Amino acid sequence: MLQTIKKIGVLTSGGDAPGMNAAIRSVVRTCAFHDIKCYGIYRGYEGMIDGDFIEMDARSVKGIINKGGTILKSARSKEFRTKEGRQIAYDQLKKAGIDAFVVIGGDGSFTGAMIFNKEFNFPVMGIPGTIDNDIFGTTHTLGYDTALNTVVEVIDKIRDTASSHNRLFFVEVMGRDVGHIALNVGIAGGAEEILIPEEDLGLDRLVESLRRSKKSGKSSSIVVVAEGDKIGKSVFELKDYVDQNMEGYDVRVSVLGHMQRGGPPSCFDRVFASRMGVKAVESLITGKSNYMVGMKNDLIELTPFDQAVKGKSKINKELLRVSDIMSI
Amino acid sequence: MLQTIKKIGVLTSGGDAPGMNAAIRSVVRTCAFHDIKCYGIYRGYEGMIDGDFIEMDARSVKGIINKGGTILKSARSKEFRTKEGRQIAYDQLKKAGIDAFVVIGGDGSFTGAMIFNKEFNFPVMGIPGTIDNDIFGTTHTLGYDTALNTVVEVIDKIRDTASSHNRLFFVEVMGRDVGHIALNVGIAGGAEEILIPEEDLGLDRLVESLRRSKKSGKSSSIVVVAEGDKIGKSVFELKDYVDQNMEGYDVRVSVLGHMQRGGPPSCFDRVFASRMGVKAVESLITGKSNYMVGMKNDLIELTPFDQAVKGKSKINKELLRVSDIMSI
Amino acid sequence: MLQTIKKIGVLTSGGDAPGMNAAIRSVVRTCAFHDIKCYGIYRGYEGMIDGDFIEMDARSVKGIINKGGTILKSARSKEFRTKEGRQIAYDQLKKAGIDAFVVIGGDGSFTGAMIFNKEFNFPVMGIPGTIDNDIFGTTHTLGYDTALNTVVEVIDKIRDTASSHNRLFFVEVMGRDVGHIALNVGIAGGAEEILIPEEDLGLDRLVESLRRSKKSGKSSSIVVVAEGDKIGKSVFELKDYVDQNMEGYDVRVSVLGHMQRGGPPSCFDRVFASRMGVKAVESLITGKSNYMVGMKNDLIELTPFDQAVKGKSKINKELLRVSDIMSI
Amino acid sequence: MLQTIKKIGVLTSGGDAPGMNAAIRSVVRTCAFHDIKCYGIYRGYEGMIDGDFIEMDARSVKGIINKGGTILKSARSKEFRTKEGRQIAYDQLKKAGIDAFVVIGGDGSFTGAMIFNKEFNFPVMGIPGTIDNDIFGTTHTLGYDTALNTVVEVIDKIRDTASSHNRLFFVEVMGRDVGHIALNVGIAGGAEEILIPEEDLGLDRLVESLRRSKKSGKSSSIVVVAEGDKIGKSVFELKDYVDQNMEGYDVRVSVLGHMQRGGPPSCFDRVFASRMGVKAVESLITGKSNYMVGMKNDLIELTPFDQAVKGKSKINKELLRVSDIMSI
C-alpha cells in the first residue's frame, strides 16, 4: 500500500550552485500546489542532524528565483557519514513529521541519500545541483549553464587586455574530474588550446600549438585549463614552463575560483530548476523514491541513484575537434 | 561523381540574431581548415544579387565570436523572390567562382535557398539563426538562448520596480507565431500568467488569475505576453481592459522590442554556432546539399530543407503546467 | 537646547530608484552605530499615515546593498498633501516615539517633508533618490549612475541590430523635465542626435543631420529622445515624420520604460548611498533639520530643502558640443 | 607666432584600461571636426620608434566606443627611456609630418611625453587612462569607474557562495600604491574590512574585527585587500594567518587579476573619454602643450604634466569611516 506523503523536507548540500534557490522555490510551491507541507532543512545534512527545520509556504520563497547561492545554506557533513549521525537525522525528521526529502546537490549528497533510504526505508529524491556538470544520467546539472556564461564573460574581459598587449594567458576554470566547463568556455572564448582532465594533450603539443598560433599572425592567446587537467600542471607551472622554454611570450595567469559559483541563474537554469522541483515532488507523491531527477533529450527524466553515483558524465569528443578547427 | 567544392559563400539573411557572427567565424575557419576559399556575401540575398562579396580568411573573423549582430549585415530581398533575381544571383556566384553557400537565417531564408537549389542545382546548406526558436527540426535556433537571458534580465529589473510599487506589469516579448520565449522567460521571471500564440487562455482566466494572485497576498504581478498571443490583444489593450474591469490595480506596460535581438551571445549560442558551422561546411564538402543543420538530443544533425520549412517547432506543454504550479 | 534624537524613521517615497536599499541600509546601520533606534516606514507617506512601521537593526538590512527597488516599498500619497493627513502621520510618529525621519525620494517628497517640518517642527532630512538627476543642489541623484549604465547596455544591443540592418532607431529614455540621461547615454551610445527638454533642436536640423549622416557613409543611426523632448513629438510621431518626409530609411522605435529604474545599483550608487545615509543620520543627531544631503564637487554636502525644491539641475552645455563633434 | 597643427598622432601606452578606445575615437573625430589629420600610433612609444602609424578618419573609429582594450594596442617601451630612442621617435614623427601627439596612459607615459616635449619642443597632451585612479590632478582616471563596477559584480558573486557556506573570503583587487578601488568596492560589496596601501590597519585589528563580526551574528565575511596593502601580506598569507590563529573559520581566497582591466566601458567612462578627447585636441590647436586633461569638480580641466607626475591622488578618508560604520 502506498504511504501518503504529508510533509516533505528540502535541503541543499555540498558546493552551492546558481539555481539552487529556484529549485527550493519549485519544491516548496509544488508542495503547496498539492497541499503538502514543506520544510526547509538548513545547512544540508548537518542541519538535518541538528533538527534545524523551518516550515515554508508558497510566499516564503518569493523573490529568490533570481538569487545566487542558497537561502537554506549548504554544508558538507562528516557526521552524516556515520551510522550514528544518520540515526539522529532520522529521529529528527520523524519528530518533525517529515515523510520524505528532496536533496539538491552533487553525487556525494546522493550517495548519502541512497544509504539513508536503504537504512530507514525513507523516501528520498535528488536534484543535481553543481556547476561542474559531472553527474551521470543527466545532460545538464543545475548551475552549469550559468557558470558557463559567467566564465565566458570573464574570458571576454581577459581577452580585451590580452589582445591589447599581445599576451598569452593561462586561465584556470573549475572542473576537477571533468572538462565540460573548460571545453565549452574554451570554444566560446576563442581559446587556442583547452587542457582538460579527460585528454592528455601533452606539453609538446601545447608548445607546438602556441608556436603555430604565433606564426599564423595571432598576437595574443588564451589557453583554458581545467583544475584537474591531465597534464597535471597548474597554470602557474604552465607559465613557468613557457617562460623557460619559449621565447617572446609575455605570459599571465588567471585563476577564476569561487566567483564561478555565484550570480543570478541563467534563464535555462531557472526553468530547469522549476521543472525538476515539480518532478521531484510529484515523483515522491506517486510513491517513487531513490531517484535523481535530470534532463535527457530535453525531457525531465528519473535516473536511479545507484546509476547516477556510479558513473561520470562524459565529454562530447566532437567539441575537441570543433575547438581544433576554430583555433586554426 | 562528386563535384569538388573549392569556394564557399556565407551569408546572413532575415532578422539578425546573436551568434550569427560566431557562425560566420565557424564557416570561415572550417573552410580554412579544409583549404577551401570562403567568401562573405553582404546583406543576404540582396548582396548576392549585387555581387557584394569579400574573401575571408581565418584571421578576418577574429574578435567577432562575442559580438552581437552580423558583420555581413542582413536584409530581406524582394528581388530574390523572383526568378530573374535568382538568375542574377546565380550568375554573380558563378562569376566569383563560388560553388556552394551557407545561409544563416530563418525559414524564409531556407525557402529561398531551397528554390535556388532546385533551379540551379547549386549546393546550399542552412544554419537556423533567429531568436524565436520557431523552426522545425532543431530544438534550438541560434540566438534563442541569448535572447532568453536578455529578456529575463530585463524582467528582473521590471520586477524591482513592480514590487516596490505593488504594480501589475504587462511585458511584451518577441514571438509572433510561437510562444517559446514567452513561456520560458515567464517561468524564469516568475510571471503570474503567460499569454502565448498556441493557447487561448482567455480574458476570463486572466482576470480570475490576477484576482486569485492578489487574494493570496502577492503585492505585484508580471504577465508576459508574446507578440502573437492568442487572446489577440496588445499589452496596451490588456492594460485598458484591466483598468476598466478591475479595481485596485496600478497597471503598467513594457514592450521590449528590438533589444531582444542584440548583445553578446551566450556560451551556449557561441558553441552551438561553432558546431553548426563545422557541420555545414563539412556536409557540403561530402556532397550533401539542401539541408538545415540543427540540434536534436544535444547532437548536431541535418534536417532536409523541405521538412524544416514545412513545420513549426512545438512548445513543450509540460512548461505550461510548470508555470501554473510556480505561480500558485 | 538640543533635543536628543532617540528614534529615527526612514522611508522611500515617489518613484523607486536603484540604490534606495543601499541608502536604507546606511541609515539603519548609522543609527545602530550611534545607538539610536531605527524604524522602517513602509510605502512612503502612506505608510506613515497608516502607522506601518517596523523596527530595523543592523542585521535586518543585510544582503540588500545590491538589490534594486526598495524593501520598504514606495508610493505617492494624496492624503499627505492634506493638513489632516499630515496630522495623522504626526500622531503616528509620536505614538511610535519616532523623533525624526529621513526620506529618500525626489523633490515632491522633499516638499512634503518641508511642509511637515514647518507644521510640526519635526526634524527631517532628505536623500535624493531618483534616476532623473533633476534635483538642484547635488551633482548626482541616487540611481542616476545605475540608470545610465542600464540604458547604455540596451542601446549597445539596439545598435547590434540597427547596424546589421542599416536602420534608424528612435530610442526613448526617461527624463520628463531634464535631459541628463538622454545627453549622457546619447554620447555613450554613439547617437547621431539627442533630443532633450532643454534645447529645441528643431525637426529641420534633425532631418538635416540624418541626411548628412547618411551621406557621410554611416549605415545606421540612433537618435536618443528624452520623454519630455522640446520638439514635443513622441518617438512614434518622429518615426511617422521620417517615414513621410525622408526616402530610404527603415525606421524603428524603442521605448525603454520602467526597466530603467531597476537592477542592482552601480558601485558609485552604492557608495554614494552609504555616504549619504551616514551624513543624513549624523546631521539629525547634531540638531540639523530640513536639509537634503547631496554631492557637490565629490563631497557630501547639505542643501536646505527650500533651495533644493525650487531649482532644477542644469545640463552641462559642454556635453551638447561634445555630442555634435562625436557624431561627425 | 602660433605654430599651426596639421597632423596629430594618438597612442595608448602602459597598462590598458576600459575607455581607451572611446578616447581614441574622440581624438580622431575631434581632429576630423577641425579638419586636422589624425594618425594612430601602434603599441605606444614602441610603435612611435618603429614608425608604426596609420591614418585614421572619422569612420575608422566606428563601433569601438563600447569595446574594452585598445585597438592601437599598448606596450611599455624601454628604448623610449633612452635619448637615442626618443630621437628615433622624433625623426619618425617628423617624417610622417605629425606635429603633436596625445598619449593615453598613466604617469609613466606622461613622464615620457614631458621629457620628449622638453627635448624636442614637441607639442604633447595627456589623457589619464588607468583603472587605478592614482594620478594627481584629476578626480577620475579613465577606466576606473568601469573597473569598480566589474569588481563589485564579482564580489556580489563571491558573496553568494560565501553566505551559502558561512565562509570568510580574502579578495585581492588591483591597487599597488593607492587604495581607491579597494575602498570603494569594499563599501559597495559590503566588506567587513578593507586593507589598503595608505593605512596600516594592523593584523590585530583585522582579527578583532573578524571576531566581533562573528559575535554579532554575521555568518560570512569578505575582506577586500588591495595588491599593495600596508600590512604587507598577500591574501594567501592572510588566509594562513587566520587558519593558524583563529578557530572556526573556513577561509577562501580570490585574486581577481587582469579581468579588472577589461570589459565594455561604463557610461561614465565613455562620456569622460569623449570629453577629454575633445579637450586634448582643442588644447593642442590653441597652442597648449605639456598638460594632462582631467576632471576637477565635474569639469574637464588641464593640469601641467610636471604636477601630474609628481603627486599621487589621495584617498578620501571619509570613506574609511563610512566603511567602519557600514560593517557594524
JSON list of N, CA and C in Angstrom, two decimals, chain A residues 14-16 68-70 73-74 150 154 157-158 160-161 163-167 169 219 252 255-256 258-259 261-263, chain D residues 14-16 68-70 73-74 150 154 157-158 160-161 163-167 169 219 252 255-256 258-259 261-263:
[
{"chain": "A", "resi": 14, "resn": "GLY", "atom": "N", "xyz": [26.50, 20.13, -0.16]},
{"chain": "A", "resi": 14, "resn": "GLY", "atom": "CA", "xyz": [27.72, 20.20, -0.96]},
{"chain": "A", "resi": 14, "resn": "GLY", "atom": "C", "xyz": [27.96, 21.62, -1.45]},
{"chain": "A", "resi": 15, "resn": "GLY", "atom": "N", "xyz": [28.75, 21.75, -2.50]},
{"chain": "A", "resi": 15, "resn": "GLY", "atom": "CA", "xyz": [29.05, 23.08, -3.05]},
{"chain": "A", "resi": 15, "resn": "GLY", "atom": "C", "xyz": [27.79, 23.74, -3.58]},
{"chain": "A", "resi": 16, "resn": "ASP", "atom": "N", "xyz": [27.67, 25.04, -3.40]},
{"chain": "A", "resi": 16, "resn": "ASP", "atom": "CA", "xyz": [26.46, 25.72, -3.89]},
{"chain": "A", "resi": 16, "resn": "ASP", "atom": "C", "xyz": [26.55, 25.93, -5.40]},
{"chain": "A", "resi": 68, "resn": "GLY", "atom": "N", "xyz": [21.53, 34.03, -6.58]},
{"chain": "A", "resi": 68, "resn": "GLY", "atom": "CA", "xyz": [22.55, 33.00, -6.50]},
{"chain": "A", "resi": 68, "resn": "GLY", "atom": "C", "xyz": [22.62, 32.42, -5.10]},
{"chain": "A", "resi": 69, "resn": "GLY", "atom": "N", "xyz": [23.45, 31.41, -4.93]},
{"chain": "A", "resi": 69, "resn": "GLY", "atom": "CA", "xyz": [23.61, 30.79, -3.61]},
{"chain": "A", "resi": 69, "resn": "GLY", "atom": "C", "xyz": [22.38, 30.01, -3.20]},
{"chain": "A", "resi": 70, "resn": "THR", "atom": "N", "xyz": [22.23, 29.77, -1.92]},
{"chain": "A", "resi": 70, "resn": "THR", "atom": "CA", "xyz": [21.08, 29.03, -1.40]},
{"chain": "A", "resi": 70, "resn": "THR", "atom": "C", "xyz": [20.62, 29.62, -0.08]},
{"chain": "A", "resi": 73, "resn": "LYS", "atom": "N", "xyz": [21.28, 27.58, 2.91]},
{"chain": "A", "resi": 73, "resn": "LYS", "atom": "CA", "xyz": [22.70, 27.35, 3.16]},
{"chain": "A", "resi": 73, "resn": "LYS", "atom": "C", "xyz": [23.08, 25.89, 2.90]},
{"chain": "A", "resi": 74, "resn": "SER", "atom": "N", "xyz": [24.36, 25.70, 2.72]},
{"chain": "A", "resi": 74, "resn": "SER", "atom": "CA", "xyz": [24.82, 24.36, 2.39]},
{"chain": "A", "resi": 74, "resn": "SER", "atom": "C", "xyz": [26.03, 24.02, 3.24]},
{"chain": "A", "resi": 150, "resn": "THR", "atom": "N", "xyz": [29.05, 32.89, -16.95]},
{"chain": "A", "resi": 150, "resn": "THR", "atom": "CA", "xyz": [29.90, 33.69, -16.06]},
{"chain": "A", "resi": 150, "resn": "THR", "atom": "C", "xyz": [31.36, 33.64, -16.52]},
{"chain": "A", "resi": 154, "resn": "VAL", "atom": "N", "xyz": [34.02, 36.57, -18.26]},
{"chain": "A", "resi": 154, "resn": "VAL", "atom": "CA", "xyz": [35.34, 36.91, -17.71]},
{"chain": "A", "resi": 154, "resn": "VAL", "atom": "C", "xyz": [36.42, 36.73, -18.77]},
{"chain": "A", "resi": 157, "resn": "LYS", "atom": "N", "xyz": [36.66, 39.57, -21.01]},
{"chain": "A", "resi": 157, "resn": "LYS", "atom": "CA", "xyz": [37.38, 40.71, -20.41]},
{"chain": "A", "resi": 157, "resn": "LYS", "atom": "C", "xyz": [38.88, 40.49, -20.45]},
{"chain": "A", "resi": 158, "resn": "ILE", "atom": "N", "xyz": [39.29, 39.27, -20.15]},
{"chain": "A", "resi": 158, "resn": "ILE", "atom": "CA", "xyz": [40.72, 38.97, -20.19]},
{"chain": "A", "resi": 158, "resn": "ILE", "atom": "C", "xyz": [41.24, 39.13, -21.62]},
{"chain": "A", "resi": 160, "resn": "ASP", "atom": "N", "xyz": [40.27, 41.24, -23.80]},
{"chain": "A", "resi": 160, "resn": "ASP", "atom": "CA", "xyz": [40.48, 42.67, -24.07]},
{"chain": "A", "resi": 160, "resn": "ASP", "atom": "C", "xyz": [41.90, 43.07, -23.73]},
{"chain": "A", "resi": 161, "resn": "THR", "atom": "N", "xyz": [42.33, 42.68, -22.55]},
{"chain": "A", "resi": 161, "resn": "THR", "atom": "CA", "xyz": [43.67, 43.11, -22.13]},
{"chain": "A", "resi": 161, "resn": "THR", "atom": "C", "xyz": [44.74, 42.26, -22.80]},
{"chain": "A", "resi": 163, "resn": "SER", "atom": "N", "xyz": [44.70, 41.03, -25.84]},
{"chain": "A", "resi": 163, "resn": "SER", "atom": "CA", "xyz": [44.94, 41.45, -27.21]},
{"chain": "A", "resi": 163, "resn": "SER", "atom": "C", "xyz": [45.47, 42.88, -27.29]},
{"chain": "A", "resi": 164, "resn": "SER", "atom": "N", "xyz": [45.30, 43.65, -26.23]},
{"chain": "A", "resi": 164, "resn": "SER", "atom": "CA", "xyz": [45.89, 44.98, -26.21]},
{"chain": "A", "resi": 164, "resn": "SER", "atom": "C", "xyz": [47.40, 44.92, -25.99]},
{"chain": "A", "resi": 165, "resn": "HIS", "atom": "N", "xyz": [47.86, 43.82, -25.44]},
{"chain": "A", "resi": 165, "resn": "HIS", "atom": "CA", "xyz": [49.28, 43.71, -25.07]},
{"chain": "A", "resi": 165, "resn": "HIS", "atom": "C", "xyz": [49.99, 42.53, -25.70]},
{"chain": "A", "resi": 166, "resn": "ASN", "atom": "N", "xyz": [49.35, 41.82, -26.63]},
{"chain": "A", "resi": 166, "resn": "ASN", "atom": "CA", "xyz": [49.98, 40.65, -27.25]},
{"chain": "A", "resi": 166, "resn": "ASN", "atom": "C", "xyz": [50.47, 39.65, -26.21]},
{"chain": "A", "resi": 167, "resn": "ARG", "atom": "N", "xyz": [49.56, 39.26, -25.35]},
{"chain": "A", "resi": 167, "resn": "ARG", "atom": "CA", "xyz": [49.94, 38.39, -24.26]},
{"chain": "A", "resi": 167, "resn": "ARG", "atom": "C", "xyz": [49.38, 36.99, -24.41]},
{"chain": "A", "resi": 169, "resn": "PHE", "atom": "N", "xyz": [47.68, 34.10, -22.04]},
{"chain": "A", "resi": 169, "resn": "PHE", "atom": "CA", "xyz": [47.04, 33.92, -20.74]},
{"chain": "A", "resi": 169, "resn": "PHE", "atom": "C", "xyz": [46.71, 32.46, -20.50]},
{"chain": "A", "resi": 219, "resn": "SER", "atom": "N", "xyz": [48.22, 37.59, -32.37]},
{"chain": "A", "resi": 219, "resn": "SER", "atom": "CA", "xyz": [49.04, 38.40, -31.50]},
{"chain": "A", "resi": 219, "resn": "SER", "atom": "C", "xyz": [48.82, 38.10, -30.02]},
{"chain": "A", "resi": 252, "resn": "ARG", "atom": "N", "xyz": [50.74, 35.52, -18.68]},
{"chain": "A", "resi": 252, "resn": "ARG", "atom": "CA", "xyz": [49.99, 35.87, -17.47]},
{"chain": "A", "resi": 252, "resn": "ARG", "atom": "C", "xyz": [49.07, 34.73, -17.09]},
{"chain": "A", "resi": 255, "resn": "VAL", "atom": "N", "xyz": [43.31, 32.73, -12.20]},
{"chain": "A", "resi": 255, "resn": "VAL", "atom": "CA", "xyz": [42.57, 31.62, -11.58]},
{"chain": "A", "resi": 255, "resn": "VAL", "atom": "C", "xyz": [41.20, 32.15, -11.20]},
{"chain": "A", "resi": 256, "resn": "LEU", "atom": "N", "xyz": [40.16, 31.65, -11.87]},
{"chain": "A", "resi": 256, "resn": "LEU", "atom": "CA", "xyz": [38.85, 32.28, -11.68]},
{"chain": "A", "resi": 256, "resn": "LEU", "atom": "C", "xyz": [38.23, 31.99, -10.32]},
{"chain": "A", "resi": 258, "resn": "HIS", "atom": "N", "xyz": [36.15, 30.96, -6.99]},
{"chain": "A", "resi": 258, "resn": "HIS", "atom": "CA", "xyz": [34.78, 30.82, -6.49]},
{"chain": "A", "resi": 258, "resn": "HIS", "atom": "C", "xyz": [33.75, 31.69, -7.18]},
{"chain": "A", "resi": 259, "resn": "MET", "atom": "N", "xyz": [34.17, 32.76, -7.83]},
{"chain": "A", "resi": 259, "resn": "MET", "atom": "CA", "xyz": [33.16, 33.60, -8.49]},
{"chain": "A", "resi": 259, "resn": "MET", "atom": "C", "xyz": [32.32, 32.77, -9.48]},
{"chain": "A", "resi": 261, "resn": "ARG", "atom": "N", "xyz": [30.81, 30.15, -9.02]},
{"chain": "A", "resi": 261, "resn": "ARG", "atom": "CA", "xyz": [29.64, 29.54, -8.38]},
{"chain": "A", "resi": 261, "resn": "ARG", "atom": "C", "xyz": [28.49, 30.52, -8.18]},
{"chain": "A", "resi": 262, "resn": "GLY", "atom": "N", "xyz": [28.74, 31.82, -8.30]},
{"chain": "A", "resi": 262, "resn": "GLY", "atom": "CA", "xyz": [27.75, 32.80, -7.89]},
{"chain": "A", "resi": 262, "resn": "GLY", "atom": "C", "xyz": [26.96, 33.39, -9.04]},
{"chain": "A", "resi": 263, "resn": "GLY", "atom": "N", "xyz": [26.19, 34.41, -8.70]},
{"chain": "A", "resi": 263, "resn": "GLY", "atom": "CA", "xyz": [25.47, 35.16, -9.71]},
{"chain": "A", "resi": 263, "resn": "GLY", "atom": "C", "xyz": [24.04, 34.67, -9.90]},
{"chain": "D", "resi": 14, "resn": "GLY", "atom": "N", "xyz": [51.31, 51.96, -21.70]},
{"chain": "D", "resi": 14, "resn": "GLY", "atom": "CA", "xyz": [51.21, 51.36, -20.36]},
{"chain": "D", "resi": 14, "resn": "GLY", "atom": "C", "xyz": [50.08, 50.35, -20.30]},
{"chain": "D", "resi": 15, "resn": "GLY", "atom": "N", "xyz": [49.60, 50.07, -19.10]},
{"chain": "D", "resi": 15, "resn": "GLY", "atom": "CA", "xyz": [48.51, 49.10, -18.94]},
{"chain": "D", "resi": 15, "resn": "GLY", "atom": "C", "xyz": [47.25, 49.60, -19.61]},
{"chain": "D", "resi": 16, "resn": "ASP", "atom": "N", "xyz": [46.50, 48.70, -20.22]},
{"chain": "D", "resi": 16, "resn": "ASP", "atom": "CA", "xyz": [45.27, 49.14, -20.88]},
{"chain": "D", "resi": 16, "resn": "ASP", "atom": "C", "xyz": [44.16, 49.38, -19.86]},
{"chain": "D", "resi": 68, "resn": "GLY", "atom": "N", "xyz": [36.27, 47.14, -24.87]},
{"chain": "D", "resi": 68, "resn": "GLY", "atom": "CA", "xyz": [37.38, 47.20, -23.93]},
{"chain": "D", "resi": 68, "resn": "GLY", "atom": "C", "xyz": [38.71, 47.16, -24.66]},
{"chain": "D", "resi": 69, "resn": "GLY", "atom": "N", "xyz": [39.80, 47.29, -23.92]},
{"chain": "D", "resi": 69, "resn": "GLY", "atom": "CA", "xyz": [41.12, 47.23, -24.52]},
{"chain": "D", "resi": 69, "resn": "GLY", "atom": "C", "xyz": [41.42, 48.45, -25.37]},
{"chain": "D", "resi": 70, "resn": "THR", "atom": "N", "xyz": [42.37, 48.32, -26.27]},
{"chain": "D", "resi": 70, "resn": "THR", "atom": "CA", "xyz": [42.74, 49.43, -27.16]},
{"chain": "D", "resi": 70, "resn": "THR", "atom": "C", "xyz": [43.07, 48.91, -28.55]},
{"chain": "D", "resi": 73, "resn": "LYS", "atom": "N", "xyz": [46.59, 49.03, -29.53]},
{"chain": "D", "resi": 73, "resn": "LYS", "atom": "CA", "xyz": [47.46, 48.21, -28.67]},
{"chain": "D", "resi": 73, "resn": "LYS", "atom": "C", "xyz": [48.38, 49.10, -27.82]},
{"chain": "D", "resi": 74, "resn": "SER", "atom": "N", "xyz": [48.88, 48.48, -26.79]},
{"chain": "D", "resi": 74, "resn": "SER", "atom": "CA", "xyz": [49.70, 49.24, -25.85]},
{"chain": "D", "resi": 74, "resn": "SER", "atom": "C", "xyz": [50.95, 48.45, -25.52]},
{"chain": "D", "resi": 150, "resn": "THR", "atom": "N", "xyz": [33.04, 46.34, -12.43]},
{"chain": "D", "resi": 150, "resn": "THR", "atom": "CA", "xyz": [33.46, 44.97, -12.71]},
{"chain": "D", "resi": 150, "resn": "THR", "atom": "C", "xyz": [33.76, 44.23, -11.41]},
{"chain": "D", "resi": 154, "resn": "VAL", "atom": "N", "xyz": [31.78, 40.98, -9.35]},
{"chain": "D", "resi": 154, "resn": "VAL", "atom": "CA", "xyz": [32.44, 39.74, -8.95]},
{"chain": "D", "resi": 154, "resn": "VAL", "atom": "C", "xyz": [32.27, 39.51, -7.45]},
{"chain": "D", "resi": 157, "resn": "LYS", "atom": "N", "xyz": [29.06, 38.01, -6.64]},
{"chain": "D", "resi": 157, "resn": "LYS", "atom": "CA", "xyz": [29.02, 36.57, -6.91]},
{"chain": "D", "resi": 157, "resn": "LYS", "atom": "C", "xyz": [29.73, 35.79, -5.81]},
{"chain": "D", "resi": 158, "resn": "ILE", "atom": "N", "xyz": [30.86, 36.31, -5.38]},
{"chain": "D", "resi": 158, "resn": "ILE", "atom": "CA", "xyz": [31.59, 35.63, -4.30]},
{"chain": "D", "resi": 158, "resn": "ILE", "atom": "C", "xyz": [30.74, 35.62, -3.03]},
{"chain": "D", "resi": 160, "resn": "ASP", "atom": "N", "xyz": [27.55, 35.39, -2.83]},
{"chain": "D", "resi": 160, "resn": "ASP", "atom": "CA", "xyz": [26.55, 34.32, -2.96]},
{"chain": "D", "resi": 160, "resn": "ASP", "atom": "C", "xyz": [27.08, 33.03, -2.36]},
{"chain": "D", "resi": 161, "resn": "THR", "atom": "N", "xyz": [28.29, 32.68, -2.76]},
{"chain": "D", "resi": 161, "resn": "THR", "atom": "CA", "xyz": [28.82, 31.40, -2.29]},
{"chain": "D", "resi": 161, "resn": "THR", "atom": "C", "xyz": [29.33, 31.53, -0.86]},
{"chain": "D", "resi": 163, "resn": "SER", "atom": "N", "xyz": [28.06, 33.35, 1.57]},
{"chain": "D", "resi": 163, "resn": "SER", "atom": "CA", "xyz": [26.97, 33.31, 2.54]},
{"chain": "D", "resi": 163, "resn": "SER", "atom": "C", "xyz": [26.23, 31.99, 2.51]},
{"chain": "D", "resi": 164, "resn": "SER", "atom": "N", "xyz": [26.38, 31.22, 1.43]},
{"chain": "D", "resi": 164, "resn": "SER", "atom": "CA", "xyz": [25.78, 29.88, 1.41]},
{"chain": "D", "resi": 164, "resn": "SER", "atom": "C", "xyz": [26.56, 28.91, 2.27]},
{"chain": "D", "resi": 165, "resn": "HIS", "atom": "N", "xyz": [27.83, 29.25, 2.55]},
{"chain": "D", "resi": 165, "resn": "HIS", "atom": "CA", "xyz": [28.69, 28.32, 3.28]},
{"chain": "D", "resi": 165, "resn": "HIS", "atom": "C", "xyz": [29.29, 28.90, 4.54]},
{"chain": "D", "resi": 166, "resn": "ASN", "atom": "N", "xyz": [28.86, 30.09, 4.95]},
{"chain": "D", "resi": 166, "resn": "ASN", "atom": "CA", "xyz": [29.43, 30.71, 6.15]},
{"chain": "D", "resi": 166, "resn": "ASN", "atom": "C", "xyz": [30.95, 30.79, 6.09]},
{"chain": "D", "resi": 167, "resn": "ARG", "atom": "N", "xyz": [31.42, 31.39, 5.02]},
{"chain": "D", "resi": 167, "resn": "ARG", "atom": "CA", "xyz": [32.86, 31.44, 4.80]},
{"chain": "D", "resi": 167, "resn": "ARG", "atom": "C", "xyz": [33.42, 32.84, 4.96]},
{"chain": "D", "resi": 169, "resn": "PHE", "atom": "N", "xyz": [36.16, 35.23, 3.08]},
{"chain": "D", "resi": 169, "resn": "PHE", "atom": "CA", "xyz": [36.89, 35.37, 1.82]},
{"chain": "D", "resi": 169, "resn": "PHE", "atom": "C", "xyz": [37.85, 36.56, 1.87]},
{"chain": "D", "resi": 219, "resn": "SER", "atom": "N", "xyz": [27.29, 35.59, 9.39]},
{"chain": "D", "resi": 219, "resn": "SER", "atom": "CA", "xyz": [27.67, 34.21, 9.11]},
{"chain": "D", "resi": 219, "resn": "SER", "atom": "C", "xyz": [28.75, 34.12, 8.04]},
{"chain": "D", "resi": 252, "resn": "ARG", "atom": "N", "xyz": [38.70, 31.28, 2.39]},
{"chain": "D", "resi": 252, "resn": "ARG", "atom": "CA", "xyz": [39.00, 31.13, 0.97]},
{"chain": "D", "resi": 252, "resn": "ARG", "atom": "C", "xyz": [39.61, 32.41, 0.44]},
{"chain": "D", "resi": 255, "resn": "VAL", "atom": "N", "xyz": [41.88, 36.00, -6.12]},
{"chain": "D", "resi": 255, "resn": "VAL", "atom": "CA", "xyz": [42.71, 37.06, -6.69]},
{"chain": "D", "resi": 255, "resn": "VAL", "atom": "C", "xyz": [42.08, 37.45, -8.02]},
{"chain": "D", "resi": 256, "resn": "LEU", "atom": "N", "xyz": [41.56, 38.65, -8.11]},
{"chain": "D", "resi": 256, "resn": "LEU", "atom": "CA", "xyz": [40.76, 38.98, -9.30]},
{"chain": "D", "resi": 256, "resn": "LEU", "atom": "C", "xyz": [41.61, 39.18, -10.55]},
{"chain": "D", "resi": 258, "resn": "HIS", "atom": "N", "xyz": [43.66, 40.21, -13.89]},
{"chain": "D", "resi": 258, "resn": "HIS", "atom": "CA", "xyz": [43.55, 41.02, -15.10]},
{"chain": "D", "resi": 258, "resn": "HIS", "atom": "C", "xyz": [42.14, 41.28, -15.59]},
{"chain": "D", "resi": 259, "resn": "MET", "atom": "N", "xyz": [41.19, 40.45, -15.18]},
{"chain": "D", "resi": 259, "resn": "MET", "atom": "CA", "xyz": [39.82, 40.70, -15.67]},
{"chain": "D", "resi": 259, "resn": "MET", "atom": "C", "xyz": [39.37, 42.10, -15.30]},
{"chain": "D", "resi": 261, "resn": "ARG", "atom": "N", "xyz": [40.73, 44.78, -15.82]},
{"chain": "D", "resi": 261, "resn": "ARG", "atom": "CA", "xyz": [41.09, 45.77, -16.85]},
{"chain": "D", "resi": 261, "resn": "ARG", "atom": "C", "xyz": [40.16, 45.75, -18.05]},
{"chain": "D", "resi": 262, "resn": "GLY", "atom": "N", "xyz": [39.36, 44.69, -18.20]},
{"chain": "D", "resi": 262, "resn": "GLY", "atom": "CA", "xyz": [38.63, 44.51, -19.45]},
{"chain": "D", "resi": 262, "resn": "GLY", "atom": "C", "xyz": [37.17, 44.91, -19.36]},
{"chain": "D", "resi": 263, "resn": "GLY", "atom": "N", "xyz": [36.47, 44.59, -20.43]},
{"chain": "D", "resi": 263, "resn": "GLY", "atom": "CA", "xyz": [35.03, 44.80, -20.47]},
{"chain": "D", "resi": 263, "resn": "GLY", "atom": "C", "xyz": [34.64, 46.11, -21.11]}
]
